[in-house]
């Protein structure tokens, strides 16, 4: 595939630029320790598994998650508000990039590719995560579902990033880990779709929905014609 016309690379945030598994696992383990005296009858593994089972990566759904944890484990010395308040107080500490996140973005930036992010969720929280990841300065624009009014995989949020970056779909590469919310809709828009495949991925995109598959971000630097974009 000729990629010489690509002007922009757009990324999903959670699970693509941000190491979702490491970030979430670390938070769960330390939240469990903070409330250990109230959770002595619950094993860490059970607490973690229940959290992961209920979690959909959306911050505004955390109250429902904690209500379910309180109910399912029959916790009577805590309320869901106690756990949710702890989440609001501490979640910002658990934001880990992949080892090559910043390196790849800086290389793209240096080679004059525009970079963007599409994220479902609240703009303030997603913007903070860019800052905490240390990549805010190499992202040209971020479209969030809160700002646009539509969530991935709706075409409107993809149209918004194209408008802000001033690129056509065929001039834009999209990179994401979710076959349904990232890969398929990007390909349907006419973008070059790249699936960021996690080691434990349970769902795969259809062959006609994905142009490239990567397991590390820096692989993009071997796919794109980097040397043609500058020194």
PDB file of C-alpha atoms in Angstrom:
ATOM      1  CA  UNK A   1       0.000   0.000   0.000  1.00  0.00           C
ATOM      2  CA  UNK A   2       1.305   3.448  -0.947  1.00  0.00           C
ATOM      3  CA  UNK A   3       1.381   5.618   2.182  1.00  0.00           C
ATOM      4  CA  UNK A   4       3.220   8.576   0.682  1.00  0.00           C
ATOM      5  CA  UNK A   5       0.039  10.673   0.866  1.00  0.00           C
ATOM      6  CA  UNK A   6      -0.462  10.183   4.623  1.00  0.00           C
ATOM      7  CA  UNK A   7      -0.391  13.529   6.431  1.00  0.00           C
ATOM      8  CA  UNK A   8      -1.744  12.605   9.864  1.00  0.00           C
ATOM      9  CA  UNK A   9      -1.701   9.722  12.329  1.00  0.00           C
ATOM     10  CA  UNK A  10      -4.615   9.569  14.775  1.00  0.00           C
ATOM     11  CA  UNK A  11      -4.605   7.376  17.887  1.00  0.00           C
ATOM     12  CA  UNK A  12      -7.009   5.865  20.343  1.00  0.00           C
ATOM     13  CA  UNK A  13      -5.924   6.759  23.896  1.00  0.00           C
ATOM     14  CA  UNK A  14      -6.711   3.944  26.351  1.00  0.00           C
ATOM     15  CA  UNK A  15      -4.895   0.759  25.412  1.00  0.00           C
ATOM     16  CA  UNK A  16      -3.002   2.363  22.545  1.00  0.00           C
ATOM     17  CA  UNK A  17      -0.986   5.313  23.856  1.00  0.00           C
ATOM     18  CA  UNK A  18      -1.742   4.522  27.494  1.00  0.00           C
ATOM     19  CA  UNK A  19      -0.891   1.085  28.899  1.00  0.00           C
ATOM     20  CA  UNK A  20      -4.369   0.344  30.159  1.00  0.00           C
ATOM     21  CA  UNK A  21      -3.548  -3.006  31.784  1.00  0.00           C
ATOM     22  CA  UNK A  22      -0.575  -1.729  33.776  1.00  0.00           C
ATOM     23  CA  UNK A  23      -2.401   1.438  34.816  1.00  0.00           C
ATOM     24  CA  UNK A  24      -5.566  -0.345  35.908  1.00  0.00           C
ATOM     25  CA  UNK A  25      -3.847  -3.269  37.636  1.00  0.00           C
ATOM     26  CA  UNK A  26      -1.652  -0.963  39.691  1.00  0.00           C
ATOM     27  CA  UNK A  27      -4.604   1.173  40.742  1.00  0.00           C
ATOM     28  CA  UNK A  28      -6.730  -1.823  41.749  1.00  0.00           C
ATOM     29  CA  UNK A  29      -3.928  -3.374  43.803  1.00  0.00           C
ATOM     30  CA  UNK A  30      -3.221  -0.170  45.702  1.00  0.00           C
ATOM     31  CA  UNK A  31      -6.897   0.682  46.233  1.00  0.00           C
ATOM     32  CA  UNK A  32      -7.339  -2.770  47.732  1.00  0.00           C
ATOM     33  CA  UNK A  33      -4.406  -2.112  50.081  1.00  0.00           C
ATOM     34  CA  UNK A  34      -5.788   1.290  51.094  1.00  0.00           C
ATOM     35  CA  UNK A  35      -9.064  -0.351  52.155  1.00  0.00           C
ATOM     36  CA  UNK A  36      -7.614  -3.679  53.261  1.00  0.00           C
ATOM     37  CA  UNK A  37      -9.001  -3.401  56.795  1.00  0.00           C
ATOM     38  CA  UNK A  38     -12.510  -3.241  55.339  1.00  0.00           C
ATOM     39  CA  UNK A  39     -11.916  -5.957  52.736  1.00  0.00           C
ATOM     40  CA  UNK A  40     -10.274  -8.662  54.862  1.00  0.00           C
ATOM     41  CA  UNK A  41     -12.848 -11.263  53.802  1.00  0.00           C
ATOM     42  CA  UNK A  42     -12.128 -10.628  50.097  1.00  0.00           C
ATOM     43  CA  UNK A  43      -9.062 -11.873  48.258  1.00  0.00           C
ATOM     44  CA  UNK A  44      -7.140  -9.376  46.132  1.00  0.00           C
ATOM     45  CA  UNK A  45      -7.528 -11.619  43.077  1.00  0.00           C
ATOM     46  CA  UNK A  46     -11.317 -11.674  43.508  1.00  0.00           C
ATOM     47  CA  UNK A  47     -11.477  -7.901  43.986  1.00  0.00           C
ATOM     48  CA  UNK A  48      -9.332  -7.351  40.904  1.00  0.00           C
ATOM     49  CA  UNK A  49     -11.283  -9.796  38.748  1.00  0.00           C
ATOM     50  CA  UNK A  50     -14.602  -8.226  39.696  1.00  0.00           C
ATOM     51  CA  UNK A  51     -13.310  -4.719  38.977  1.00  0.00           C
ATOM     52  CA  UNK A  52     -12.024  -5.769  35.543  1.00  0.00           C
ATOM     53  CA  UNK A  53     -15.247  -7.647  34.778  1.00  0.00           C
ATOM     54  CA  UNK A  54     -17.336  -4.534  35.483  1.00  0.00           C
ATOM     55  CA  UNK A  55     -14.988  -1.887  34.097  1.00  0.00           C
ATOM     56  CA  UNK A  56     -15.554  -0.419  30.638  1.00  0.00           C
ATOM     57  CA  UNK A  57     -12.830   2.258  30.899  1.00  0.00           C
ATOM     58  CA  UNK A  58     -15.357   5.073  31.237  1.00  0.00           C
ATOM     59  CA  UNK A  59     -14.817   7.279  34.288  1.00  0.00           C
ATOM     60  CA  UNK A  60     -18.466   8.314  34.558  1.00  0.00           C
ATOM     61  CA  UNK A  61     -19.517   4.666  35.024  1.00  0.00           C
ATOM     62  CA  UNK A  62     -17.330   4.086  38.083  1.00  0.00           C
ATOM     63  CA  UNK A  63     -20.166   4.777  40.579  1.00  0.00           C
ATOM     64  CA  UNK A  64     -22.113   1.866  39.087  1.00  0.00           C
ATOM     65  CA  UNK A  65     -19.005  -0.311  39.217  1.00  0.00           C
ATOM     66  CA  UNK A  66     -18.476   0.380  42.906  1.00  0.00           C
ATOM     67  CA  UNK A  67     -22.169  -0.083  43.724  1.00  0.00           C
ATOM     68  CA  UNK A  68     -21.928  -3.551  42.189  1.00  0.00           C
ATOM     69  CA  UNK A  69     -18.733  -4.382  44.115  1.00  0.00           C
ATOM     70  CA  UNK A  70     -20.344  -3.365  47.423  1.00  0.00           C
ATOM     71  CA  UNK A  71     -23.407  -5.481  46.622  1.00  0.00           C
ATOM     72  CA  UNK A  72     -21.674  -8.544  45.180  1.00  0.00           C
ATOM     73  CA  UNK A  73     -19.150  -8.847  48.022  1.00  0.00           C
ATOM     74  CA  UNK A  74     -21.686  -7.905  50.734  1.00  0.00           C
ATOM     75  CA  UNK A  75     -19.442  -5.128  52.061  1.00  0.00           C
ATOM     76  CA  UNK A  76     -21.171  -3.380  54.966  1.00  0.00           C
ATOM     77  CA  UNK A  77     -18.418  -1.204  56.462  1.00  0.00           C
ATOM     78  CA  UNK A  78     -17.891   0.835  53.284  1.00  0.00           C
ATOM     79  CA  UNK A  79     -20.147   2.601  50.815  1.00  0.00           C
ATOM     80  CA  UNK A  80     -19.667   2.854  47.081  1.00  0.00           C
ATOM     81  CA  UNK A  81     -19.030   6.573  47.632  1.00  0.00           C
ATOM     82  CA  UNK A  82     -15.970   5.767  49.767  1.00  0.00           C
ATOM     83  CA  UNK A  83     -14.430   3.738  46.932  1.00  0.00           C
ATOM     84  CA  UNK A  84     -15.452   6.199  44.243  1.00  0.00           C
ATOM     85  CA  UNK A  85     -14.022   9.138  46.194  1.00  0.00           C
ATOM     86  CA  UNK A  86     -10.761   7.200  46.479  1.00  0.00           C
ATOM     87  CA  UNK A  87     -10.835   6.676  42.699  1.00  0.00           C
ATOM     88  CA  UNK A  88     -11.330  10.402  42.086  1.00  0.00           C
ATOM     89  CA  UNK A  89      -8.531  11.255  44.508  1.00  0.00           C
ATOM     90  CA  UNK A  90      -5.940   8.806  43.202  1.00  0.00           C
ATOM     91  CA  UNK A  91      -6.674   7.702  39.632  1.00  0.00           C
ATOM     92  CA  UNK A  92      -4.399  10.391  38.173  1.00  0.00           C
ATOM     93  CA  UNK A  93      -1.358   8.668  39.696  1.00  0.00           C
ATOM     94  CA  UNK A  94      -1.928   5.541  37.621  1.00  0.00           C
ATOM     95  CA  UNK A  95      -1.275   6.691  34.080  1.00  0.00           C
ATOM     96  CA  UNK A  96       1.495   4.718  32.375  1.00  0.00           C
ATOM     97  CA  UNK A  97       2.569   5.018  28.736  1.00  0.00           C
ATOM     98  CA  UNK A  98       3.996   2.149  26.743  1.00  0.00           C
ATOM     99  CA  UNK A  99       7.796   2.200  26.581  1.00  0.00           C
ATOM    100  CA  UNK A 100       7.732   3.595  23.031  1.00  0.00           C
ATOM    101  CA  UNK A 101       4.746   5.987  23.226  1.00  0.00           C
ATOM    102  CA  UNK A 102       6.678   9.239  23.521  1.00  0.00           C
ATOM    103  CA  UNK A 103       9.497   8.059  21.246  1.00  0.00           C
ATOM    104  CA  UNK A 104       7.097   7.205  18.422  1.00  0.00           C
ATOM    105  CA  UNK A 105       5.093  10.410  18.714  1.00  0.00           C
ATOM    106  CA  UNK A 106       8.226  12.542  18.767  1.00  0.00           C
ATOM    107  CA  UNK A 107       9.527  10.776  15.652  1.00  0.00           C
ATOM    108  CA  UNK A 108       6.227  11.376  13.856  1.00  0.00           C
ATOM    109  CA  UNK A 109       6.206  14.972  14.997  1.00  0.00           C
ATOM    110  CA  UNK A 110       9.780  15.518  13.831  1.00  0.00           C
ATOM    111  CA  UNK A 111       8.910  14.069  10.421  1.00  0.00           C
ATOM    112  CA  UNK A 112       6.048  16.583  10.124  1.00  0.00           C
ATOM    113  CA  UNK A 113       3.152  14.175  10.503  1.00  0.00           C
ATOM    114  CA  UNK A 114       0.136  15.687  12.256  1.00  0.00           C
ATOM    115  CA  UNK A 115      -0.981  13.681  15.284  1.00  0.00           C
ATOM    116  CA  UNK A 116      -4.408  13.398  16.869  1.00  0.00           C
ATOM    117  CA  UNK A 117      -6.316  11.461  19.513  1.00  0.00           C
ATOM    118  CA  UNK A 118      -9.924  10.258  19.621  1.00  0.00           C
ATOM    119  CA  UNK A 119     -11.247   9.323  23.061  1.00  0.00           C
ATOM    120  CA  UNK A 120     -14.600   8.496  24.592  1.00  0.00           C
ATOM    121  CA  UNK A 121     -15.129  10.270  27.900  1.00  0.00           C
ATOM    122  CA  UNK A 122     -14.773  13.615  29.611  1.00  0.00           C
ATOM    123  CA  UNK A 123     -12.454  16.111  27.935  1.00  0.00           C
ATOM    124  CA  UNK A 124     -10.857  17.340  31.175  1.00  0.00           C
ATOM    125  CA  UNK A 125      -9.927  13.828  32.280  1.00  0.00           C
ATOM    126  CA  UNK A 126      -8.591  12.802  28.867  1.00  0.00           C
ATOM    127  CA  UNK A 127      -6.576  16.029  28.586  1.00  0.00           C
ATOM    128  CA  UNK A 128      -5.067  15.376  31.997  1.00  0.00           C
ATOM    129  CA  UNK A 129      -4.058  11.901  30.869  1.00  0.00           C
ATOM    130  CA  UNK A 130      -2.226  13.328  27.874  1.00  0.00           C
ATOM    131  CA  UNK A 131      -0.398  15.617  30.292  1.00  0.00           C
ATOM    132  CA  UNK A 132       0.374  12.793  32.739  1.00  0.00           C
ATOM    133  CA  UNK A 133       1.675  10.631  29.896  1.00  0.00           C
ATOM    134  CA  UNK A 134       4.049  13.442  28.928  1.00  0.00           C
ATOM    135  CA  UNK A 135       2.761  13.594  25.341  1.00  0.00           C
ATOM    136  CA  UNK A 136       0.582  16.695  25.352  1.00  0.00           C
ATOM    137  CA  UNK A 137       3.188  18.669  23.411  1.00  0.00           C
ATOM    138  CA  UNK A 138       3.272  16.196  20.500  1.00  0.00           C
ATOM    139  CA  UNK A 139      -0.494  15.899  19.972  1.00  0.00           C
ATOM    140  CA  UNK A 140      -2.006  18.440  17.587  1.00  0.00           C
ATOM    141  CA  UNK A 141      -5.633  17.878  18.536  1.00  0.00           C
ATOM    142  CA  UNK A 142      -7.852  15.597  20.609  1.00  0.00           C
ATOM    143  CA  UNK A 143     -11.509  14.880  19.848  1.00  0.00           C
ATOM    144  CA  UNK A 144     -13.546  13.602  22.806  1.00  0.00           C
ATOM    145  CA  UNK A 145     -17.084  12.304  22.920  1.00  0.00           C
ATOM    146  CA  UNK A 146     -17.952  15.031  25.422  1.00  0.00           C
ATOM    147  CA  UNK A 147     -16.868  17.769  23.023  1.00  0.00           C
ATOM    148  CA  UNK A 148     -18.297  16.254  19.840  1.00  0.00           C
ATOM    149  CA  UNK A 149     -21.472  14.824  21.355  1.00  0.00           C
ATOM    150  CA  UNK A 150     -20.939  11.388  19.820  1.00  0.00           C
ATOM    151  CA  UNK A 151     -19.011   8.364  21.023  1.00  0.00           C
ATOM    152  CA  UNK A 152     -16.842   6.015  19.039  1.00  0.00           C
ATOM    153  CA  UNK A 153     -17.687   4.216  16.808  1.00  0.00           C
ATOM    154  CA  UNK A 154     -20.039   6.963  15.541  1.00  0.00           C
ATOM    155  CA  UNK A 155     -18.694   8.586  12.334  1.00  0.00           C
ATOM    156  CA  UNK A 156     -19.165  12.099  13.739  1.00  0.00           C
ATOM    157  CA  UNK A 157     -16.246  11.843  16.144  1.00  0.00           C
ATOM    158  CA  UNK A 158     -13.977  10.646  13.319  1.00  0.00           C
ATOM    159  CA  UNK A 159     -15.237  13.458  11.092  1.00  0.00           C
ATOM    160  CA  UNK A 160     -14.414  15.940  13.842  1.00  0.00           C
ATOM    161  CA  UNK A 161     -10.740  14.962  14.034  1.00  0.00           C
ATOM    162  CA  UNK A 162     -10.445  15.103  10.238  1.00  0.00           C
ATOM    163  CA  UNK A 163     -11.918  18.596  10.260  1.00  0.00           C
ATOM    164  CA  UNK A 164      -9.617  19.800  13.049  1.00  0.00           C
ATOM    165  CA  UNK A 165      -6.497  18.326  11.428  1.00  0.00           C
ATOM    166  CA  UNK A 166      -7.710  19.481   7.987  1.00  0.00           C
ATOM    167  CA  UNK A 167      -6.984  16.148   6.337  1.00  0.00           C
ATOM    168  CA  UNK A 168      -8.983  13.830   4.108  1.00  0.00           C
ATOM    169  CA  UNK A 169      -9.720  10.257   5.251  1.00  0.00           C
ATOM    170  CA  UNK A 170      -7.293   8.800   2.709  1.00  0.00           C
ATOM    171  CA  UNK A 171      -4.582  11.125   4.068  1.00  0.00           C
ATOM    172  CA  UNK A 172      -5.094   9.868   7.619  1.00  0.00           C
ATOM    173  CA  UNK A 173      -3.925   6.750   9.442  1.00  0.00           C
ATOM    174  CA  UNK A 174      -5.840   5.611  12.504  1.00  0.00           C
ATOM    175  CA  UNK A 175      -4.310   3.401  15.213  1.00  0.00           C
ATOM    176  CA  UNK A 176      -6.386   1.661  17.872  1.00  0.00           C
ATOM    177  CA  UNK A 177      -6.699  -1.518  19.915  1.00  0.00           C
ATOM    178  CA  UNK A 178     -10.467  -2.027  19.713  1.00  0.00           C
ATOM    179  CA  UNK A 179     -11.641  -3.795  16.541  1.00  0.00           C
ATOM    180  CA  UNK A 180     -15.212  -2.506  16.922  1.00  0.00           C
ATOM    181  CA  UNK A 181     -14.672   1.044  18.198  1.00  0.00           C
ATOM    182  CA  UNK A 182     -11.386   1.837  16.434  1.00  0.00           C
ATOM    183  CA  UNK A 183     -10.407  -0.328  13.485  1.00  0.00           C
ATOM    184  CA  UNK A 184     -13.728  -0.978  11.747  1.00  0.00           C
ATOM    185  CA  UNK A 185     -15.133   2.585  11.880  1.00  0.00           C
ATOM    186  CA  UNK A 186     -11.821   4.125  10.813  1.00  0.00           C
ATOM    187  CA  UNK A 187     -11.663   1.820   7.799  1.00  0.00           C
ATOM    188  CA  UNK A 188     -15.313   2.552   6.979  1.00  0.00           C
ATOM    189  CA  UNK A 189     -14.431   6.267   6.954  1.00  0.00           C
ATOM    190  CA  UNK A 190     -11.736   5.596   4.353  1.00  0.00           C
ATOM    191  CA  UNK A 191      -8.775   5.961   6.701  1.00  0.00           C
ATOM    192  CA  UNK A 192      -5.812   3.600   6.719  1.00  0.00           C
ATOM    193  CA  UNK A 193      -6.627   1.377   9.697  1.00  0.00           C
ATOM    194  CA  UNK A 194      -3.986  -0.034  12.022  1.00  0.00           C
ATOM    195  CA  UNK A 195      -4.861  -2.549  14.714  1.00  0.00           C
ATOM    196  CA  UNK A 196      -2.739  -2.295  17.860  1.00  0.00           C
ATOM    197  CA  UNK A 197      -2.958  -5.937  18.891  1.00  0.00           C
ATOM    198  CA  UNK A 198      -2.603  -6.708  22.565  1.00  0.00           C
ATOM    199  CA  UNK A 199      -1.155 -10.067  23.569  1.00  0.00           C
ATOM    200  CA  UNK A 200      -4.430 -11.155  25.187  1.00  0.00           C
ATOM    201  CA  UNK A 201      -6.772  -9.761  22.518  1.00  0.00           C
ATOM    202  CA  UNK A 202     -10.028 -11.727  22.465  1.00  0.00           C
ATOM    203  CA  UNK A 203     -11.643 -10.122  19.413  1.00  0.00           C
ATOM    204  CA  UNK A 204      -9.969  -9.597  16.052  1.00  0.00           C
ATOM    205  CA  UNK A 205     -11.071  -7.288  13.249  1.00  0.00           C
ATOM    206  CA  UNK A 206     -12.261  -8.773   9.980  1.00  0.00           C
ATOM    207  CA  UNK A 207      -9.514  -8.973   7.331  1.00  0.00           C
ATOM    208  CA  UNK A 208     -11.241  -6.349   5.187  1.00  0.00           C
ATOM    209  CA  UNK A 209     -11.375  -3.918   8.120  1.00  0.00           C
ATOM    210  CA  UNK A 210      -7.654  -3.730   8.889  1.00  0.00           C
ATOM    211  CA  UNK A 211      -4.762  -2.576   6.724  1.00  0.00           C
ATOM    212  CA  UNK A 212      -1.910  -3.191   9.186  1.00  0.00           C
ATOM    213  CA  UNK A 213      -1.452  -5.003  12.496  1.00  0.00           C
ATOM    214  CA  UNK A 214       1.173  -3.927  15.035  1.00  0.00           C
ATOM    215  CA  UNK A 215       2.111  -5.020  18.551  1.00  0.00           C
ATOM    216  CA  UNK A 216       4.315  -2.005  19.400  1.00  0.00           C
ATOM    217  CA  UNK A 217       3.869   1.630  18.475  1.00  0.00           C
ATOM    218  CA  UNK A 218       7.346   2.013  17.067  1.00  0.00           C
ATOM    219  CA  UNK A 219       6.401  -0.420  14.296  1.00  0.00           C
ATOM    220  CA  UNK A 220       4.588   2.536  12.742  1.00  0.00           C
ATOM    221  CA  UNK A 221       7.986   4.009  11.963  1.00  0.00           C
ATOM    222  CA  UNK A 222       8.742   1.044   9.713  1.00  0.00           C
ATOM    223  CA  UNK A 223       5.334   1.164   8.017  1.00  0.00           C
ATOM    224  CA  UNK A 224       5.212   4.878   7.234  1.00  0.00           C
ATOM    225  CA  UNK A 225       7.643   6.422   4.718  1.00  0.00           C
ATOM    226  CA  UNK A 226       9.386   8.321   7.507  1.00  0.00           C
ATOM    227  CA  UNK A 227      12.532   9.202   5.571  1.00  0.00           C
ATOM    228  CA  UNK A 228      10.504  10.953   2.894  1.00  0.00           C
ATOM    229  CA  UNK A 229       9.121  13.412   5.406  1.00  0.00           C
ATOM    230  CA  UNK A 230      12.346  15.168   6.354  1.00  0.00           C
ATOM    231  CA  UNK A 231      15.714  14.654   7.981  1.00  0.00           C
TER     232      UNK A 231
END
